[in-house]
Coordinates of C-alpha atoms in Angstrom, one line a residue:
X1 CA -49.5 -51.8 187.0
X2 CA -48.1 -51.2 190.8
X3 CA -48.6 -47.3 191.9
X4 CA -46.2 -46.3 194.2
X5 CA -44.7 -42.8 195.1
X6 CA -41.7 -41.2 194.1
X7 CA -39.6 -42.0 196.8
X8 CA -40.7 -45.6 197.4
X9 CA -40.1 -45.9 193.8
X10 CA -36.7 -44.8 193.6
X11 CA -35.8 -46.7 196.8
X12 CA -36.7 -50.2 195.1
X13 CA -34.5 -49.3 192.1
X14 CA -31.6 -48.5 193.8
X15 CA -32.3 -52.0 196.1
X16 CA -32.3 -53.6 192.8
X17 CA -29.0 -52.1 191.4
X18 CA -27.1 -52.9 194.5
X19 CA -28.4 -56.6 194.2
X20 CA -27.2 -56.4 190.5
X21 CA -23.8 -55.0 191.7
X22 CA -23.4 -57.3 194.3
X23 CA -24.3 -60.0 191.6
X24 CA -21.5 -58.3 189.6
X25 CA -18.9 -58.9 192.2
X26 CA -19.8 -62.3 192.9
X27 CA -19.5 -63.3 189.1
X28 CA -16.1 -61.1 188.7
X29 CA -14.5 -63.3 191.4
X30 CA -15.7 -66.7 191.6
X31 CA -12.6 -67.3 188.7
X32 CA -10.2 -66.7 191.3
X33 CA -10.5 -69.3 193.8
X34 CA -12.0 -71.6 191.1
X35 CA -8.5 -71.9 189.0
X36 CA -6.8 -74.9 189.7
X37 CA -10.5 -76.9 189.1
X38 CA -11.0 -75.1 185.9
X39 CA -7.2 -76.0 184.7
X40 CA -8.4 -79.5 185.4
X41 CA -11.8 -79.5 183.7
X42 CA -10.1 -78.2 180.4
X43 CA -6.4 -79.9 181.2
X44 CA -3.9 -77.0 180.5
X45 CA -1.3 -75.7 182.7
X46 CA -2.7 -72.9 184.6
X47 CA 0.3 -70.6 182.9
X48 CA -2.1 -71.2 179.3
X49 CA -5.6 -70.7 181.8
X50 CA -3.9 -67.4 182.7
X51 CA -5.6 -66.3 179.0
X52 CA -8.9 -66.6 179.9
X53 CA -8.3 -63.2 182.2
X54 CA -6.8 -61.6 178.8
X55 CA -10.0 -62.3 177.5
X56 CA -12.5 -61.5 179.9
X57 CA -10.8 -57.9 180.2
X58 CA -11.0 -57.6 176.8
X59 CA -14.5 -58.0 176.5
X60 CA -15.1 -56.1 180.1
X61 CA -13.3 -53.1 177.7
X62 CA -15.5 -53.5 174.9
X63 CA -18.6 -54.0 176.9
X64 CA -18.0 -51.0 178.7
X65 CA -17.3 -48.8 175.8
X66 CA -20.3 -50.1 173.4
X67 CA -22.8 -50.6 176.1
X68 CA -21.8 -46.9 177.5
X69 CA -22.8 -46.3 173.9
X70 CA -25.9 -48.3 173.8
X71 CA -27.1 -47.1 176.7
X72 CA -27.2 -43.5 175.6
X73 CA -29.4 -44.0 172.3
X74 CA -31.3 -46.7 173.4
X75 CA -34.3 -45.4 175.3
X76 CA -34.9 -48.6 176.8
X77 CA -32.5 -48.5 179.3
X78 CA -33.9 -50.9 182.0
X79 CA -34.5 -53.8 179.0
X80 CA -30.6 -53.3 178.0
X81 CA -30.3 -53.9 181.8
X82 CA -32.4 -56.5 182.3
X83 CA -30.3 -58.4 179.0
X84 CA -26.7 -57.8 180.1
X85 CA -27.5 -59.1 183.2
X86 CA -29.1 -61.9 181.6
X87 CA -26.2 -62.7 179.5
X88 CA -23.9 -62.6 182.7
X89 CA -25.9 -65.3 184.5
X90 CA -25.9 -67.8 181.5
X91 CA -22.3 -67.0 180.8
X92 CA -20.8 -67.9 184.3
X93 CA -23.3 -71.0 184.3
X94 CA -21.2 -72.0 181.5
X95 CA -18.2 -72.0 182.5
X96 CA -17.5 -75.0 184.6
X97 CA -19.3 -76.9 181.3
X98 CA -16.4 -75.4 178.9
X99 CA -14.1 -78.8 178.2
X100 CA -11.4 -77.1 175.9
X101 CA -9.4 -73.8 176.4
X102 CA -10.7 -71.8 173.3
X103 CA -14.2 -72.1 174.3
X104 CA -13.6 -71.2 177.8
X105 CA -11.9 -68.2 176.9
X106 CA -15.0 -68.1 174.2
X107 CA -17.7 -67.5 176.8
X108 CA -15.5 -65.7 179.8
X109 CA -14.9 -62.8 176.9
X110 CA -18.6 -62.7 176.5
X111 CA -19.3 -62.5 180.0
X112 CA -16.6 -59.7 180.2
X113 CA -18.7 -57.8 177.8
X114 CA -22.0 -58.1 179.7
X115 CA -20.1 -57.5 182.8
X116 CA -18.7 -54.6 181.6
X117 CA -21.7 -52.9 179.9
X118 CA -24.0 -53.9 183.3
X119 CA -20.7 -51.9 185.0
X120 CA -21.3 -48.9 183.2
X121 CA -25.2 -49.1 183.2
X122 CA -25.0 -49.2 187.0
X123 CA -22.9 -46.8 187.8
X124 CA -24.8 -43.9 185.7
X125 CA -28.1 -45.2 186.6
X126 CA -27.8 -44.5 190.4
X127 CA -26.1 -41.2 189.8
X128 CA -29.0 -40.6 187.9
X129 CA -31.5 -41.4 190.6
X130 CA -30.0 -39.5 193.0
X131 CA -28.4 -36.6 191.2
X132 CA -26.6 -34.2 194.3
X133 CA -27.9 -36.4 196.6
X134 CA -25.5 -39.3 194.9
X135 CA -22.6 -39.2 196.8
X136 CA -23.4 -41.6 199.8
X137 CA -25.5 -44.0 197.4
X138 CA -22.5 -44.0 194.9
X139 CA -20.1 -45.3 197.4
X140 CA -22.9 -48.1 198.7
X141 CA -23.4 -49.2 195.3
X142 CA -18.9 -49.9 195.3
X143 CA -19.6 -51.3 199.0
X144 CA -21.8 -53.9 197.3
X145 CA -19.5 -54.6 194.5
X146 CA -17.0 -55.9 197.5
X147 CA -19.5 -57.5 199.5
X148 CA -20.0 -59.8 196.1
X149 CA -16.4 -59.8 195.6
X150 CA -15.7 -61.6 199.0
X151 CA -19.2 -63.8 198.8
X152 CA -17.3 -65.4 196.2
X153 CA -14.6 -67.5 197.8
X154 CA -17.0 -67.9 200.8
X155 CA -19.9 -70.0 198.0
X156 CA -16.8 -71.2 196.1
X157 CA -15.2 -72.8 199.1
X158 CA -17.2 -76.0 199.8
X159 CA -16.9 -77.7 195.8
X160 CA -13.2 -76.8 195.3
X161 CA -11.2 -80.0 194.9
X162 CA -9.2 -81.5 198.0
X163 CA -5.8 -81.8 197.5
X164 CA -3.3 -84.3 199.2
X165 CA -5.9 -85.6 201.6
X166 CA -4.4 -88.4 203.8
X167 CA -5.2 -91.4 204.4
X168 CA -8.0 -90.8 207.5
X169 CA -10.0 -88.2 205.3
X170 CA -9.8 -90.2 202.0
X171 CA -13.8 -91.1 202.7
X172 CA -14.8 -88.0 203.0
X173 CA -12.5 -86.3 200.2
X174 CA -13.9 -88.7 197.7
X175 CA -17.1 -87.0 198.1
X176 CA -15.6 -83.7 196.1
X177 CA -12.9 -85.1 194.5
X178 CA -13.1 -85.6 191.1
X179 CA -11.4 -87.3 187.8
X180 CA -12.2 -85.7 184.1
X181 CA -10.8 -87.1 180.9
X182 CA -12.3 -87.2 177.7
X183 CA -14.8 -90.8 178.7
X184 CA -16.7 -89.3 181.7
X185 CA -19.3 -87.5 182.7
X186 CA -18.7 -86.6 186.0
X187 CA -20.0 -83.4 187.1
X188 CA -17.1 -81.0 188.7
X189 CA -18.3 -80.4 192.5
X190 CA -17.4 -76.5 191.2
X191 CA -20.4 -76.5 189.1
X192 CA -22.7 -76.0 191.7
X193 CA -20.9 -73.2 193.0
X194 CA -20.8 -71.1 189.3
X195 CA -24.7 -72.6 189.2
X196 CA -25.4 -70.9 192.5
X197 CA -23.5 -67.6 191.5
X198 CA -25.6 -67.9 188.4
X199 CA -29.4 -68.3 189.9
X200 CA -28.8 -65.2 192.1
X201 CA -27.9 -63.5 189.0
X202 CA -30.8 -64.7 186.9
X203 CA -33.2 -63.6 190.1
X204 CA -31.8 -60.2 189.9
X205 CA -32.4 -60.1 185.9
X206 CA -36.0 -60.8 187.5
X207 CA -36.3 -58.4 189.6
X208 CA -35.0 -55.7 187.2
X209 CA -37.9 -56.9 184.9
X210 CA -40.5 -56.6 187.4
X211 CA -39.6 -53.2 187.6
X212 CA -41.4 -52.1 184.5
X213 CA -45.0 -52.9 186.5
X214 CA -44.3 -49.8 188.8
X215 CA -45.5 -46.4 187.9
X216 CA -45.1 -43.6 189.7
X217 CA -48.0 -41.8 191.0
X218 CA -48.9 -39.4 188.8
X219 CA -49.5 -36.0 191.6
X220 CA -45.7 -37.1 192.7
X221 CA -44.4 -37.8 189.4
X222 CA -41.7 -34.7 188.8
X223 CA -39.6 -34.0 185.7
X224 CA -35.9 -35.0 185.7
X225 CA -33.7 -31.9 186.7
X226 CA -31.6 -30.6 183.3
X227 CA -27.6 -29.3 184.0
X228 CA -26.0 -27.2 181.8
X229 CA -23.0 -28.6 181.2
X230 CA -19.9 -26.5 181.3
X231 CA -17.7 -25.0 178.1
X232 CA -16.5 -28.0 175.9
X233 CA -13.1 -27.2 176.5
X234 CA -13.5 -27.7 180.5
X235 CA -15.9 -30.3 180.1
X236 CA -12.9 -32.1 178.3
X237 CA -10.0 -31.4 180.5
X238 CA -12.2 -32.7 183.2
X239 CA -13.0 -36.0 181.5
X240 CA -9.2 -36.6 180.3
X241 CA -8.3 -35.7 183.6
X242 CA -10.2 -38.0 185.3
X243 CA -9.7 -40.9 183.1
X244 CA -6.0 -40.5 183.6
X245 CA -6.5 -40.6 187.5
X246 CA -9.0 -43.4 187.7
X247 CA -6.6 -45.3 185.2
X248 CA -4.0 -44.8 187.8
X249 CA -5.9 -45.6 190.6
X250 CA -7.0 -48.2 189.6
X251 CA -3.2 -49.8 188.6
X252 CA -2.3 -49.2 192.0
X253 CA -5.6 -50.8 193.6
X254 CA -5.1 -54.1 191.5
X255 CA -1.7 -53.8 191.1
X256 CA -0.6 -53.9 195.1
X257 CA -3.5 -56.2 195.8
X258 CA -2.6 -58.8 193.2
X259 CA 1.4 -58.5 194.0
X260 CA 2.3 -58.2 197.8
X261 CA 1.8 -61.7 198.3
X262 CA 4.3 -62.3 196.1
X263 CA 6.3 -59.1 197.3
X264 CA 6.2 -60.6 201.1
X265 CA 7.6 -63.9 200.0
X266 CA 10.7 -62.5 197.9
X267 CA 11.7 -59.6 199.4
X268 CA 14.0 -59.4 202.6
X269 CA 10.6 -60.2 204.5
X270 CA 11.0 -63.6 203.5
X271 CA 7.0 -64.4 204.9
X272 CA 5.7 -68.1 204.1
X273 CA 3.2 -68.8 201.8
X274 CA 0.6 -68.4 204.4
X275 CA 1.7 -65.4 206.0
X276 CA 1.9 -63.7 202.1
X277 CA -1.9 -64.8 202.2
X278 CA -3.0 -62.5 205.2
X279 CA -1.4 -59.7 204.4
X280 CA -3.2 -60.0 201.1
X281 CA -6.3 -60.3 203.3
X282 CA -5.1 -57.5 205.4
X283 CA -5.3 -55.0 202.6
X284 CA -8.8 -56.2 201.1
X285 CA -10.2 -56.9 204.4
X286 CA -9.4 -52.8 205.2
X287 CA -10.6 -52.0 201.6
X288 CA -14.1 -53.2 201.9
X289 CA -14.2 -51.7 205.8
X290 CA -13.2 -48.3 204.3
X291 CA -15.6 -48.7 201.5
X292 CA -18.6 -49.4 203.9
X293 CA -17.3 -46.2 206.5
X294 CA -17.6 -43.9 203.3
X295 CA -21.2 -44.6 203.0
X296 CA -21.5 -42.4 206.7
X297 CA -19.0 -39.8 205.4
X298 CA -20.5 -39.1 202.2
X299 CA -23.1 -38.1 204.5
X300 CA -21.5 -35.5 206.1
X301 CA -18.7 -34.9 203.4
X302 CA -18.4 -33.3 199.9
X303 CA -16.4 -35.5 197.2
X304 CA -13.5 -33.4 197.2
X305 CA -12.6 -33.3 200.5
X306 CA -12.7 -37.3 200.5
X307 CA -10.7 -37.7 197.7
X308 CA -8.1 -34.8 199.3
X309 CA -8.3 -37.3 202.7
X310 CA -7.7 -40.5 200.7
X311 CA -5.1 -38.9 199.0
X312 CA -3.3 -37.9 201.9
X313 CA -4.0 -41.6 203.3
X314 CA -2.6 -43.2 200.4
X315 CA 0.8 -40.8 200.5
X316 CA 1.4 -41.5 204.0
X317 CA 1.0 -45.3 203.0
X318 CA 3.2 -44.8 200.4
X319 CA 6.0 -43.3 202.4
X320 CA 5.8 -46.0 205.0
X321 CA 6.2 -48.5 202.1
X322 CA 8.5 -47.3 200.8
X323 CA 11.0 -46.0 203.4
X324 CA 10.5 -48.8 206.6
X325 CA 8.3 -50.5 205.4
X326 CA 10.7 -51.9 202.9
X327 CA 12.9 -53.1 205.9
X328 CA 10.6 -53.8 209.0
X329 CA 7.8 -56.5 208.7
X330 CA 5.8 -54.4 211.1
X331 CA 5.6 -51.8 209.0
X332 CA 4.9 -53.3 206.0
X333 CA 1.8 -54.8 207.6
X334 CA 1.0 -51.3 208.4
X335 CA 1.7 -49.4 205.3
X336 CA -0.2 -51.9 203.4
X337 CA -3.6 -51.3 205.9
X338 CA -3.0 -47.8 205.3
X339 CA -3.0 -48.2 201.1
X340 CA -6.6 -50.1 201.6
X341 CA -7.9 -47.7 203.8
X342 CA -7.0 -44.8 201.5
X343 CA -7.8 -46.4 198.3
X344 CA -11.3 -47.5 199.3
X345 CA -13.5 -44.5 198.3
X346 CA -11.5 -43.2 196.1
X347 CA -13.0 -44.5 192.9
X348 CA -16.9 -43.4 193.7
X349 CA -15.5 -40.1 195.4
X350 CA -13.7 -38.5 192.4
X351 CA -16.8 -39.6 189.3
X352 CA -19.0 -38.0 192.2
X353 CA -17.1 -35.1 192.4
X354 CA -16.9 -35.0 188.6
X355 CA -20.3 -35.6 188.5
X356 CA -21.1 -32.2 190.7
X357 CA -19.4 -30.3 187.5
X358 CA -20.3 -32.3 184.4
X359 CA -23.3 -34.6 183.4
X360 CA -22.2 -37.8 183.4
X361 CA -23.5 -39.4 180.8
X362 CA -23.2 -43.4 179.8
X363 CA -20.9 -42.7 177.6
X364 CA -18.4 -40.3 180.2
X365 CA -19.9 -43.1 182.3
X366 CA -18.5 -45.9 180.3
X367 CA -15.0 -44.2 179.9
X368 CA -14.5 -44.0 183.4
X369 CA -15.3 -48.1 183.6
X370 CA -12.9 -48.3 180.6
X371 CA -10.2 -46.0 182.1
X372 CA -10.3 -48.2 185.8
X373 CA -10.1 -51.6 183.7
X374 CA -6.7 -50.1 181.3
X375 CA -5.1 -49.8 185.4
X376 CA -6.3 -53.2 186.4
X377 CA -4.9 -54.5 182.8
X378 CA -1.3 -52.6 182.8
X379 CA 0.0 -52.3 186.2
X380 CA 0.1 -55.6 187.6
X381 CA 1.3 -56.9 183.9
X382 CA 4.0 -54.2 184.3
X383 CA 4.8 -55.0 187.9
X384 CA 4.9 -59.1 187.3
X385 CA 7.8 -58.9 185.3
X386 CA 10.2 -57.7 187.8
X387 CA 8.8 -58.2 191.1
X388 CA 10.5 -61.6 191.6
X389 CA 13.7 -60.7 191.0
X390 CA 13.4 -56.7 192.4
X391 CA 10.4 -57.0 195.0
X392 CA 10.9 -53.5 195.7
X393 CA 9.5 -52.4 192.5
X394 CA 6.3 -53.2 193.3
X395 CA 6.6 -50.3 196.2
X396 CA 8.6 -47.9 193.9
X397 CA 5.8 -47.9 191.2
X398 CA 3.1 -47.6 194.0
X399 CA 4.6 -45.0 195.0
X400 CA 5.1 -43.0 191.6
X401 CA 1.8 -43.6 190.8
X402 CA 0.4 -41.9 194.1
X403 CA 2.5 -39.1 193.4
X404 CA 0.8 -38.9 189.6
X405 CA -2.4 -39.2 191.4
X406 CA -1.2 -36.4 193.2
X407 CA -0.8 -34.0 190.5
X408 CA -3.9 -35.2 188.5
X409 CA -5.8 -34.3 191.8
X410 CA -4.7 -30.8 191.7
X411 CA -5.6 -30.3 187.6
X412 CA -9.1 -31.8 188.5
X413 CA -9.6 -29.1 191.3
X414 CA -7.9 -25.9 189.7
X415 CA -10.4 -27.0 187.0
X416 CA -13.1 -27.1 188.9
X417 CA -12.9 -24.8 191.1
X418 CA -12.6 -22.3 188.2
X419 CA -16.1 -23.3 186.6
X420 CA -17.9 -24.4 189.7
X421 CA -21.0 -26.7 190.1
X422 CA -22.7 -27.3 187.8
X423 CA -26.6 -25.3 187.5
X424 CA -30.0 -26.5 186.6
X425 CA -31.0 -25.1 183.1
X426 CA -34.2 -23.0 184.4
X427 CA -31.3 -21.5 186.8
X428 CA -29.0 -20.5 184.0
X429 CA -31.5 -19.2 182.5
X430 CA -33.1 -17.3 185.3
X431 CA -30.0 -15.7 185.8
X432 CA -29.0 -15.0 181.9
X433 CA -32.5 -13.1 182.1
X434 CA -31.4 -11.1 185.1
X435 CA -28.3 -10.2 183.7
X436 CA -29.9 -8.9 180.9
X437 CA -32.0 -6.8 183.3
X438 CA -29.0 -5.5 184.8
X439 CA -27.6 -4.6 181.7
X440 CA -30.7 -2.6 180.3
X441 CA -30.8 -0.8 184.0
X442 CA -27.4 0.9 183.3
X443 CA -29.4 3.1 180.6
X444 CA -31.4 5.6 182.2
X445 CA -33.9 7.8 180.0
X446 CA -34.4 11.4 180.9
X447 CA -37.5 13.4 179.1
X448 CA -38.2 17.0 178.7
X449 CA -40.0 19.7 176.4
X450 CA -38.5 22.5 174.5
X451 CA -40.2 25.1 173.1
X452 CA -39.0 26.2 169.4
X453 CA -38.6 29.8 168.5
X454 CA -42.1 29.5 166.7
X455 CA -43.6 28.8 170.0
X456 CA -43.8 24.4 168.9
X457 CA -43.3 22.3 172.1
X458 CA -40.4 19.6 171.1
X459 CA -40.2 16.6 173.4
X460 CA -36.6 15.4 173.6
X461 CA -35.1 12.2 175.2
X462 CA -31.7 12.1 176.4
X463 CA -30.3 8.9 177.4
X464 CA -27.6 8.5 179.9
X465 CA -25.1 6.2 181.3
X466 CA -25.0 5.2 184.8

């Protein structure tokens, strides 16, 4: 068994859930770019592939839920841990081996689930390391999550297929292109990419293992800090409130980044193909930029004044959108650097601000991941079925959905500021006994002797309010 102090200690863990995060972001992503090989492997149109996102979100919700659940009964929290990351490793090793549709979708909807219980796991754990201190680790721990995210493409890029190769690169395209049908073997180039994705993950399932041979020396060991958690009533309006706001967030977040590509090539913008594909770039590129400057300002910073900031941030965009930015190319450029910028932090910013009033538990934990992935579900399915033939309604429901955030935003903080932060238990307590104290000091007790006609000295007590 290692001995190491507290803070050393608590230092490794939280190295090891940012590698698990960034592991997270690497296996939520590598579908993407991967596509067109997997519609080949199992030889469907890429309109039928489309299913094996349905499926993966549907097991991301259930994972989320159930291992929210899990995670709160089971004591052994780092093993349940250790196992969905497990899962997650083997799962996206699978899937350039999957040959037919069903079992593709088969093994992405189990990797949803691990993804989504690790999601949840995460999240709570480092707010639980880090309690008040959590605000600048919780928006590292998101920074991470992008970092993966865009690793992704980057390990992806060098196995994906080559398509209409001439005639002068035909040597050197034969060495990644590939033919499958139903009599080979060959092994799709992509494989090693998934297989990469899928050793890291496996090395951070390690690492969370060899946490269990640290203990903590024992003169620096301290007791976790107990809050008292607010009424129920507030403790619920908090939660709905902040699983309606993270579900809208997260709508617009998904929502605008998986549909201005296609918004820049119908509207009156008319961009090409090309051009669609950097100002896609544009707004992730200033959503992972924000997301590592929030690490410095949760420094300095209390949750609520970032989330009032990126609000403001993401009204302005917003009105640029939809005003000019609807007409000049310029703007829209703008407008959309502006949405990335403002949506960055916004996620880690409001459950740390929630956090400051209520425990979050895995199971308020795992609502919050299930309330983000209902966004990423809805919005762009919502937006997609009028975007090519209205563009603009992609910036119109962006835009009513910041002005929703708007007015969840103010709920949250009336709420809020109404019950306060939330106190250690010894504190509540301390100051129920002092209260008390006060109480019994409003009574004051007067004494004095009275002599009775037979000459008898009567003590009398008179007691007096203050």
């Amino acid at each position: 068994m290692l001995e190491l102090s507290e803070k050393v200690e608590r230092g490794l863990r939280t190295a090891v859930v940012y590698l698990a995060i960034l592991a997270l972001g690497m296996c939520t992503a590598i579908p993407g770019p991967t596509l067109l090989d997997l519609e080949k492997i199992v030889q469907v149109e890429a309109s039928s592939l489309s299913q094996i996102y349905l499926g993966r979100s549907i097991g991301y919700l259930v994972g989320s839920f159930v291992g929210g659940v899990f995670l709160d009964y089971c004591k052994a929290t780092q093993m349940l841990l250790v196992s969905y990351t497990f899962v997650m490793a083997v799962t996206t090793t699978l899937i350039p081996w999957c040959r037919t549709l069903w079992l593709l979708i088969g093994v992405m909807s189990v990797s949803g689930f691990a993804m989504g219980s690790l999601d949840t796991g995460l999240n709570v754990w480092c707010l639980y390391f880090w309690n008040d201190e959590s605000s600048p680790f919780f928006q590292a721990l998101h920074f991470f999550f992008g970092i993966g995210a865009s690793l992704a493409p980057l390990i992806a890029g060098p196995f994906l297929t080559l398509e209409n190769a001439n005639v002068t690169t035909n040597l050197t395209a034969n060495v990644t292109q590939f033919v499958i049908d139903n009599s080979t073997t060959t092994i799709p180039p992509i494989t090693y990419a998934y297989a990469i994705i899928g050793i890291c993950s496996l090395v951070v399932a390690a690492l969370f293992a060899f946490l269990f041979l640290i203990k903590v020396t024992e003169s620096e060991h301290k007791e976790p800090v107990v809050y008292q958690n607010p009424s129920v009533c507030h403790s619920f309006i908090i939660i709905l409130t902040s699983f309606l706001l993270l579900s809208v967030y997260a709508g617009i977040e998904i929502g605008y980044g998986q549909m201005i590509a296609v918004y820049a090539v119908k509207s009156i913008h008319k961009f090409s193909q090309f051009y669609a594909s950097l100002i896609a770039s544009v707004y992730w590129g200033t959503f992972t930029l924000s997301r590592g400057l929030s690490i410095f300002l949760a420094m300095k910073f209390s949750p609520m004044t970032i989330v009032m900031s990126d609000f403001s941030v993401m009204l302005l965009a917003a009105v640029v959108l939809t005003t000019i930015g609807n007409i000049y190319s310029n703007f829209l450029w703008i407008g959309t650097a502006l949405l990335g910028l403002g949506l960055a932090s916004f996620y880690a910013s409001t459950i740390t601000w929630v956090e400051r009033h209520v425990n979050v538990t895995n199971k308020i934990g795992s609502s919050f991941v299930v309330a983000a992935s209902f966004g990423e579900m809805i919005a762009p399915l919502a937006i997609s079925q009028y975007v090519k033939e209205m563009p603009q309604v992609l910036m119109y429901i962006v835009s009513g959905c910041v002005v929703m955030c708007g007015f969840l935003i103010f709920v949250l903080w009336i709420v809020t500021s109404r019950i306060g932060a939330k106190k250690p238990v010894e504190e509540m307590e301390r100051k129920e006994l002092e209260l008390e104290t006060k109480e019994t000091s409003k009574f004051t007790v007067n004494r004095y002797n009275e002599k009775l006609e037979d000459g008898t000295s009567v003590t009398e007590i008179e007691t007096k309010l203050d």
